[in-house]
Short mmCIF file of C-alpha atoms in Angstrom, two decimals:
data_model
loop_
_atom_site.label_atom_id
_atom_site.label_comp_id
_atom_site.label_asym_id
_atom_site.label_seq_id
_atom_site.Cartn_x
_atom_site.Cartn_y
_atom_site.Cartn_z
CA GLN A 1 0.00 0.00 0.00
CA ILE A 2 2.79 2.44 0.91
CA ALA A 3 4.56 1.83 -2.40
CA ILE A 4 1.39 2.41 -4.43
CA MET A 5 0.32 5.46 -2.43
CA THR A 6 3.83 6.95 -2.63
CA LEU A 7 3.67 6.93 -6.41
CA THR A 8 0.05 8.04 -6.72
CA LEU A 9 -1.77 9.84 -3.90
CA PHE A 10 1.17 11.10 -1.82
CA PRO A 11 2.59 13.63 -4.33
CA ILE A 12 -0.90 14.93 -5.13
CA ARG A 13 -1.68 15.46 -1.45
CA LEU A 14 1.67 17.12 -0.81
CA LEU A 15 1.29 19.55 -3.72
CA PHE A 16 -2.30 20.37 -2.78
CA ALA A 17 -1.30 21.05 0.84
CA ALA A 18 1.45 23.40 -0.35
CA PHE A 19 -1.04 25.16 -2.64
CA MET A 20 -3.53 25.67 0.20
CA MET A 21 -0.83 27.19 2.41
CA LEU A 22 0.11 29.56 -0.41
CA LEU A 23 -3.57 30.44 -0.78
CA ALA A 24 -3.85 31.19 2.95
CA TRP A 25 -0.72 33.36 3.05
CA PRO A 26 -2.08 36.61 1.49
CA PHE A 27 -5.08 36.67 3.85
CA ALA A 28 -2.85 36.21 6.90
CA PHE A 29 -0.38 38.78 5.55
CA VAL A 30 -3.02 41.48 4.99
CA ALA A 31 -4.62 40.83 8.39
CA SER A 32 -1.21 41.09 10.09
CA LEU A 33 -0.25 44.42 8.48
CA GLY A 34 0.87 46.90 11.09
CA SER A 35 2.56 44.29 13.27
CA ASP A 36 6.24 45.00 13.92
CA GLY A 37 7.08 41.32 14.19
CA LYS A 38 7.74 41.51 17.93
CA GLU A 39 5.47 40.43 20.77
CA PRO A 40 2.05 41.89 19.83
CA GLU A 41 0.69 44.41 22.32
CA GLN A 42 -2.90 44.37 21.07
CA PRO A 43 -5.18 41.70 19.55
CA LEU A 44 -6.29 41.96 15.94
CA ALA A 45 -9.18 44.28 15.11
CA LEU A 46 -12.49 42.49 15.45
CA TRP A 47 -13.43 42.83 11.75
CA ARG A 48 -10.09 41.35 10.68
CA LYS A 49 -10.42 38.51 13.13
CA LYS A 50 -13.97 37.60 12.14
CA VAL A 51 -13.52 37.74 8.35
CA VAL A 52 -10.02 36.30 8.04
CA ASP A 53 -10.67 33.61 10.66
CA LEU A 54 -13.58 32.32 8.58
CA LEU A 55 -11.49 32.23 5.39
CA LEU A 56 -8.42 30.64 6.98
CA LYS A 57 -10.45 28.01 8.81
CA ALA A 58 -12.06 26.99 5.51
CA ILE A 59 -8.72 26.87 3.69
CA MET A 60 -6.98 24.90 6.45
CA ARG A 61 -9.89 22.47 6.77
CA THR A 62 -9.67 21.84 3.01
CA MET A 63 -5.94 21.20 3.38
CA TRP A 64 -6.46 18.64 6.13
CA PHE A 65 -9.25 16.99 4.12
CA ALA A 66 -6.90 16.61 1.18
CA GLY A 67 -4.33 15.07 3.54
CA GLY A 68 -6.69 12.26 4.47
CA PHE A 69 -8.34 13.78 7.56
CA HIS A 70 -11.76 13.53 5.93
CA ARG A 71 -13.69 13.87 9.17
CA VAL A 72 -12.58 15.61 12.34
CA ALA A 73 -14.84 14.34 15.13
CA VAL A 74 -15.54 17.06 17.70
CA LYS A 75 -17.11 16.22 21.05
CA GLY A 76 -18.32 18.75 23.57
CA ARG A 77 -18.45 22.52 23.11
CA GLN A 78 -15.58 24.96 22.92
CA ALA A 79 -15.98 27.52 25.69
CA LEU A 80 -16.27 31.20 24.87
CA PRO A 81 -13.25 33.41 25.66
CA THR A 82 -15.25 34.98 28.48
CA GLU A 83 -15.80 31.50 29.99
CA ALA A 84 -12.23 30.19 29.67
CA THR A 85 -9.33 32.18 28.28
CA ILE A 86 -6.95 29.20 28.29
CA LEU A 87 -7.40 25.86 26.52
CA THR A 88 -5.09 23.09 27.76
CA LEU A 89 -4.57 20.41 25.14
CA ALA A 90 -3.06 16.96 25.61
CA PRO A 91 -1.51 14.65 24.70
CA HIS A 92 0.96 16.62 22.62
CA SER A 93 2.28 13.64 20.70
CA SER A 94 2.16 14.53 17.02
CA TYR A 95 3.06 17.17 14.46
CA PHE A 96 -0.57 16.93 13.35
CA ASP A 97 -1.62 18.49 16.66
CA ALA A 98 -1.75 21.67 14.57
CA ILE A 99 -5.25 20.56 13.49
CA PRO A 100 -7.06 21.96 16.58
CA VAL A 101 -5.01 25.16 16.25
CA THR A 102 -6.26 25.77 12.71
CA MET A 103 -9.81 24.86 13.73
CA THR A 104 -9.93 27.28 16.67
CA MET A 105 -7.43 29.94 15.51
CA SER A 106 -6.32 30.20 19.12
CA SER A 107 -3.00 31.72 20.15
CA ILE A 108 -0.21 29.30 21.05
CA VAL A 109 3.28 29.44 22.54
CA MET A 110 5.96 29.18 19.84
CA LYS A 111 9.71 29.58 19.65
CA ALA A 112 10.66 33.00 18.28
CA GLU A 113 12.55 31.52 15.32
CA SER A 114 9.25 30.22 13.85
CA ARG A 115 8.15 33.69 12.74
CA ASP A 116 11.06 33.88 10.29
CA ILE A 117 9.99 30.77 8.33
CA PRO A 118 8.71 31.82 4.87
CA ILE A 119 4.90 31.59 4.47
CA TRP A 120 4.49 29.53 7.65
CA GLY A 121 5.86 32.41 9.75
CA THR A 122 3.17 34.77 8.42
CA LEU A 123 0.43 32.28 9.28
CA ILE A 124 1.94 31.88 12.75
CA LYS A 125 2.08 35.63 13.39
CA TYR A 126 -1.58 36.00 12.40
CA ILE A 127 -2.81 34.00 15.40
CA ARG A 128 -0.88 36.33 17.75
CA PRO A 129 1.25 33.64 19.47
CA VAL A 130 3.37 34.12 22.56
CA PHE A 131 6.95 33.87 21.34
CA VAL A 132 9.65 32.19 23.42
CA SER A 133 13.30 33.04 22.82
CA ARG A 134 15.88 30.39 23.70
CA SER A 135 18.63 33.03 23.74
CA ASP A 136 16.83 35.11 26.38
CA GLN A 137 17.42 33.72 29.87
CA ASP A 138 14.42 35.68 31.12
CA SER A 139 12.12 34.35 28.40
CA ARG A 140 10.25 31.87 30.60
CA ARG A 141 9.24 34.58 33.08
CA LYS A 142 8.16 36.89 30.24
CA THR A 143 6.11 34.08 28.68
CA VAL A 144 4.25 33.43 31.93
CA GLU A 145 3.59 37.15 32.38
CA GLU A 146 2.27 37.50 28.82
CA ILE A 147 -0.03 34.49 29.21
CA LYS A 148 -1.27 35.93 32.49
CA ARG A 149 -1.87 39.35 30.88
CA ARG A 150 -3.93 37.85 28.07
CA ALA A 151 -5.80 35.50 30.39
CA GLN A 152 -6.96 38.42 32.52
CA SER A 153 -8.17 40.55 29.58
CA ASN A 154 -11.85 39.54 29.96
CA GLY A 155 -11.98 37.88 26.54
CA LYS A 156 -10.39 40.68 24.49
CA TRP A 157 -7.57 38.42 23.34
CA PRO A 158 -8.19 35.14 21.50
CA GLN A 159 -7.99 32.07 23.67
CA CYS A 160 -4.53 30.67 24.40
CA LEU A 161 -4.26 27.02 23.40
CA LEU A 162 -1.39 25.57 25.41
CA PHE A 163 0.09 22.18 24.60
CA LEU A 164 0.96 20.59 27.90
CA GLU A 165 4.57 19.43 27.76
CA SER A 166 5.85 15.98 28.68
CA VAL A 167 2.43 14.39 29.08
CA CYS A 168 2.03 11.09 27.31
CA ILE A 169 3.86 7.81 26.90
CA LEU A 170 2.55 5.74 23.99
CA HIS A 171 -1.01 6.88 24.84
CA MET A 172 -0.84 4.65 27.96
CA CYS A 173 0.00 7.01 30.81
CA TYR A 174 0.38 10.69 31.59
CA LYS A 175 3.68 12.12 32.73
CA GLU A 176 4.19 15.13 34.94
CA TRP A 177 3.87 18.55 33.27
CA GLY A 178 4.83 22.08 34.21
CA PRO A 179 2.37 24.54 35.81
CA CYS A 180 2.87 27.35 33.26
CA ALA A 181 -0.74 27.28 32.00
CA PHE A 182 -2.10 27.33 35.55
CA ILE A 183 -0.08 30.17 37.10
CA PRO A 184 -2.69 32.85 36.13
CA GLY A 185 -5.23 31.01 38.29
CA VAL A 186 -8.08 31.49 35.80
CA PRO A 187 -10.57 28.85 34.61
CA VAL A 188 -9.23 26.58 31.87
CA GLN A 189 -10.94 24.26 29.42
CA PRO A 190 -9.21 20.87 29.10
CA VAL A 191 -9.10 19.51 25.54
CA VAL A 192 -8.10 15.94 24.76
CA LEU A 193 -6.89 14.70 21.40
CA ARG A 194 -7.12 11.19 19.96
CA TYR A 195 -5.87 9.57 16.75
CA PRO A 196 -7.79 6.27 16.59
CA ASN A 197 -6.17 5.00 13.38
CA LYS A 198 -5.81 1.24 13.19
CA LEU A 199 -2.21 1.78 12.05
CA ASP A 200 -0.67 4.66 14.01
CA THR A 201 1.66 6.59 11.72
CA ILE A 202 0.79 9.91 13.33
CA THR A 203 2.31 9.76 16.81
CA TRP A 204 5.88 10.93 17.30
CA THR A 205 7.98 8.91 19.74
CA TRP A 206 11.46 9.42 21.13
CA GLN A 207 14.02 7.66 18.92
CA GLY A 208 11.19 6.84 16.50
CA PRO A 209 10.44 7.99 12.93
CA ARG A 210 11.46 11.53 12.06
CA ALA A 211 9.12 14.34 11.06
CA LEU A 212 9.36 13.83 7.29
CA GLU A 213 8.90 10.08 7.64
CA ILE A 214 5.79 10.60 9.77
CA LEU A 215 4.42 13.03 7.17
CA TRP A 216 5.11 10.58 4.36
CA LEU A 217 3.55 7.54 6.09
CA THR A 218 0.49 9.48 7.22
CA LEU A 219 -0.21 10.96 3.79
CA CYS A 220 0.11 7.44 2.35
CA GLN A 221 -2.90 6.34 4.42
CA PHE A 222 -6.15 6.74 2.53
CA HIS A 223 -8.08 7.84 5.64
CA ASN A 224 -6.80 9.36 8.89
CA GLN A 225 -8.94 9.77 11.98
CA VAL A 226 -8.76 12.47 14.63
CA GLU A 227 -11.03 13.22 17.58
CA ILE A 228 -11.07 16.47 19.55
CA GLU A 229 -13.01 16.47 22.82
CA PHE A 230 -13.72 19.69 24.70
CA LEU A 231 -14.20 18.86 28.38
CA PRO A 232 -16.20 21.04 30.79
CA VAL A 233 -14.47 24.22 31.96
CA TYR A 234 -12.42 23.61 35.10
CA HIS A 235 -12.83 26.32 37.74
CA PRO A 236 -9.95 26.35 40.24
CA SER A 237 -10.51 26.51 43.98
CA GLU A 238 -8.81 29.16 46.11
CA GLU A 239 -6.19 26.60 47.12
CA GLU A 240 -5.50 25.72 43.48
CA LYS A 241 -5.13 29.40 42.60
CA ARG A 242 -2.44 29.69 45.27
CA ASN A 243 -0.78 26.43 44.22
CA PRO A 244 -0.37 26.11 40.40
CA ALA A 245 1.26 22.67 40.77
CA LEU A 246 -1.85 21.36 42.55
CA TYR A 247 -4.06 22.99 39.92
CA ALA A 248 -2.05 21.32 37.13
CA SER A 249 -2.17 17.95 38.87
CA ASN A 250 -5.96 18.02 39.29
CA VAL A 251 -6.55 19.06 35.66
CA ARG A 252 -4.19 16.31 34.53
CA ARG A 253 -6.25 13.78 36.48
CA VAL A 254 -9.45 14.95 34.77
CA MET A 255 -7.86 14.66 31.31
CA ALA A 256 -6.35 11.25 32.06
CA GLU A 257 -9.77 9.94 33.11
CA ALA A 258 -11.29 11.25 29.86
CA LEU A 259 -8.63 9.41 27.85
CA GLY A 260 -8.73 6.28 30.00
CA VAL A 261 -5.01 6.33 30.76
CA SER A 262 -3.02 6.12 33.98
CA ILE A 263 -0.86 8.82 35.58
CA THR A 264 2.82 8.78 36.44
CA ASP A 265 4.97 11.46 38.07
CA TYR A 266 8.07 10.41 36.16
CA THR A 267 9.38 12.65 33.39
CA PHE A 268 11.19 12.36 30.09
CA GLU A 269 14.46 12.98 31.96
CA ASP A 270 13.76 9.92 34.12
CA CYS A 271 13.45 7.81 30.96
CA GLN A 272 16.81 9.13 29.81
CA LEU A 273 18.30 8.26 33.20
CA ALA A 274 16.99 4.69 33.05
CA LEU A 275 18.20 4.17 29.46
CA ALA A 276 21.49 6.06 29.71
CA GLU A 277 24.46 4.35 28.14
CA GLY A 278 27.45 4.12 30.46
CA GLN A 279 29.91 1.79 32.12
CA LEU A 280 27.21 0.85 34.66
CA ARG A 281 23.58 0.29 33.60
CA LEU A 282 20.91 1.00 36.18
CA PRO A 283 19.01 -2.13 37.29
CA SER A 284 15.24 -2.34 36.93
CA ASP A 285 14.70 -2.06 40.70
CA THR A 286 16.81 1.08 41.13
CA CYS A 287 15.53 3.76 43.50
CA LEU A 288 17.37 6.51 41.62
CA LEU A 289 14.29 7.27 39.52
CA GLU A 290 12.41 7.98 42.73
CA PHE A 291 15.35 10.07 43.94
CA ALA A 292 15.32 12.10 40.69
CA ARG A 293 11.58 12.72 41.09
CA LEU A 294 12.07 13.92 44.67
CA VAL A 295 14.93 16.22 43.61
CA ARG A 296 12.58 17.97 41.18
CA GLY A 297 9.83 17.94 43.79
CA LEU A 298 12.06 20.08 46.01
CA GLY A 299 12.41 22.60 43.19
CA LEU A 300 16.03 21.63 42.50
CA LYS A 301 17.18 21.49 38.87
CA PRO A 302 19.72 18.70 38.12
CA GLU A 303 21.00 20.59 35.08
CA LYS A 304 21.90 23.55 37.31
CA LEU A 305 23.30 21.42 40.14
CA GLU A 306 25.79 19.61 37.90
CA LYS A 307 28.28 22.49 37.81
CA ASP A 308 28.42 22.55 41.63
CA LEU A 309 29.03 18.82 42.17
CA ASP A 310 32.76 19.27 42.86
CA LYS A 311 31.96 21.97 45.42
CA TYR A 312 29.44 19.68 47.12
CA ALA A 313 32.02 16.89 47.19
CA GLU A 314 34.65 19.13 48.81
CA ASN A 315 32.22 20.35 51.47
CA THR A 316 31.08 16.80 52.17
CA LYS A 317 34.65 15.51 52.40
CA LEU A 318 35.32 17.94 55.25
CA LYS A 319 32.64 16.21 57.33
CA LYS A 320 34.71 12.97 57.18
CA GLY A 321 31.70 10.69 57.02
CA GLU A 322 29.86 12.39 59.87
CA LYS A 323 26.15 11.63 59.61
CA ILE A 324 23.46 14.30 59.74
CA ASP A 325 19.78 14.39 60.71
CA LEU A 326 16.76 15.67 58.77
CA LEU A 327 17.03 19.28 59.97
CA GLU A 328 20.71 19.45 59.04
CA PHE A 329 19.90 17.94 55.63
CA ALA A 330 17.23 20.61 55.07
CA ALA A 331 19.72 23.33 56.02
CA TYR A 332 22.32 21.85 53.65
CA LEU A 333 19.87 21.91 50.71
CA GLU A 334 18.44 25.28 51.83
CA VAL A 335 14.85 23.98 51.63
CA PRO A 336 12.14 23.68 54.31
CA VAL A 337 11.27 20.34 55.88
CA SER A 338 8.45 18.72 53.88
CA ASP A 339 7.03 15.32 52.98
CA THR A 340 9.16 15.36 49.83
CA LEU A 341 12.34 16.03 51.82
CA GLU A 342 11.44 13.32 54.34
CA GLY A 343 10.92 10.90 51.44
CA MET A 344 14.37 11.70 50.08
CA PHE A 345 15.95 11.44 53.53
CA SER A 346 14.44 7.97 54.04
CA LEU A 347 16.17 6.72 50.88
CA PHE A 348 19.52 7.23 52.61
CA ASP A 349 18.40 6.33 56.13
CA GLU A 350 18.10 2.58 55.54
CA SER A 351 18.58 1.66 59.20
CA GLY A 352 15.88 4.05 60.41
CA SER A 353 18.26 5.71 62.85
CA GLY A 354 17.31 9.23 61.76
CA LYS A 355 20.79 9.82 60.35
CA MET A 356 22.20 9.78 56.82
CA ASP A 357 25.61 10.03 55.16
CA LEU A 358 25.70 13.17 53.02
CA ARG A 359 28.24 11.55 50.70
CA GLU A 360 25.57 9.13 49.48
CA TYR A 361 23.36 12.07 48.48
CA VAL A 362 26.19 13.62 46.43
CA VAL A 363 26.89 10.30 44.67
CA ALA A 364 23.19 9.82 43.81
CA LEU A 365 22.94 13.44 42.64
CA SER A 366 25.97 12.95 40.38
CA VAL A 367 24.30 9.95 38.70
CA VAL A 368 21.09 11.92 38.12
CA CYS A 369 22.93 14.98 36.78
CA ARG A 370 25.18 13.04 34.38
CA PRO A 371 23.80 9.50 33.93
CA SER A 372 26.08 8.58 31.02
CA LYS A 373 29.29 9.67 32.80
CA THR A 374 29.66 6.82 35.27
CA LEU A 375 33.42 7.13 35.66
CA ASP A 376 33.08 10.80 36.64
CA THR A 377 30.67 9.76 39.39
CA ILE A 378 32.99 6.99 40.63
CA GLN A 379 35.95 9.38 40.69
CA LEU A 380 33.88 11.93 42.61
CA ALA A 381 32.85 9.25 45.10
CA PHE A 382 36.43 8.02 45.60
CA LYS A 383 37.50 11.60 46.29
CA MET A 384 34.94 11.84 49.12
CA TYR A 385 35.49 8.37 50.62
CA ALA A 386 39.28 8.10 50.25
CA SER A 387 41.36 7.99 53.42
CA PRO A 388 43.34 11.23 53.98
CA ASP A 389 46.41 9.14 54.84
CA ASP A 390 46.86 6.84 51.85
CA GLY A 391 43.96 7.74 49.54
CA CYS A 392 42.48 4.23 49.77
CA ILE A 393 38.91 3.14 50.52
CA SER A 394 37.59 0.20 52.52
CA GLU A 395 35.44 -2.67 51.28
CA GLU A 396 32.48 -1.18 53.14
CA ASP A 397 32.99 2.17 51.40
CA LEU A 398 33.23 0.49 47.97
CA SER A 399 29.96 -1.32 48.64
CA CYS A 400 28.32 1.95 49.69
CA ILE A 401 29.56 3.78 46.58
CA LEU A 402 28.31 1.14 44.14
CA LYS A 403 25.00 0.63 45.96
CA THR A 404 24.31 4.35 45.84
CA ALA A 405 25.42 4.72 42.21
CA LEU A 406 23.11 1.87 41.17
CA GLY A 407 20.29 2.68 43.58
CA VAL A 408 20.03 -0.83 45.06
CA ALA A 409 19.69 -2.02 48.68
CA GLU A 410 22.33 -4.75 48.71
CA LEU A 411 25.41 -5.37 46.59
CA PRO A 412 28.13 -7.92 47.56
CA VAL A 413 31.55 -6.59 46.56
CA THR A 414 33.94 -8.92 48.41
CA ASP A 415 35.23 -10.62 45.26
CA LEU A 416 35.52 -7.31 43.42
CA PHE A 417 37.38 -5.68 46.32
CA SER A 418 39.79 -8.62 46.58
CA ALA A 419 40.47 -8.49 42.84
CA ILE A 420 41.26 -4.78 43.03
#
């Protein structure tokens, strides 16, 4: 089928899609006149929005129809901007997730470089997106402030359709996502997306087919299915308004129930940690994934902590193996005592004595920060555990280092120590 469709229907669909984008460009260009190309300060004039929206929606729907999306099933009702200024869409698992964007003409968050793409950039600028600049270290804060400004405009701006990041694994479970869409504390409308094709060529997966291959395989299917379901507007409680992470978690639960999938608090980075190539592979029963989750739960960023690992090791070495309690651990991390901190502390307090060795924390943190650099972690550990007299370590210390680096409870090292 792929061979036949590649020679017949695929080139026709591709050319027609390109033609429809060219047809849409002048309307978007005229409607966007007067924009300086930077972050827009005002929404489009109402007459432009009404007329051009109608034309562009018709053109884009024709383009998707030609691409095999003959019927887009819509369930529920899209809320008015005065009812919900933010639409939260998940799972974000395909390049074809642009379909609900073209159907609603809602604003989205896009990288700033997208506006410079010929033709496509003009279409992007028309929907008044919130641009994110990777070169601007303050971009995340500005993005949140802009979303908040639009969300509190009483419906003057078009709705913001936010793709929730890091949310789906093979359509089977939801991963943790950031609270960016929930910081404004305004009502949101959850939107769930499904691609019920018998043969799934649409979904992008890590280390799977690339973008052009997905486009090719999908356009080679005679019929592609997509379902968009608008769930009831979610009104946050006062507690959720004060706690965006709680707000995000509760909305995620509602969307997961609608899709019939489970929830997990692990992230894409945890998958990378479990699959990292190195001299030591993490076992399936490792507790380091739980440790990594708790590190993020404390608001600590492994990517920022990596550069300070040597400093942590030097400070820890000065303690000469002296164990600390929970309050001292909280002071060391400069975080308040919480359930998350107690959970992390218990990982290193195996005996239940209320004491932990800070060196074990630094070793575990090194593995999480640089999972593929096992030798760097071992060298860091030897630096902390080595005797100040001869620079050697004991069998007990070797066992502790390897147990912590692998995240396991027991690890016999007698034969290894004797061989060394």
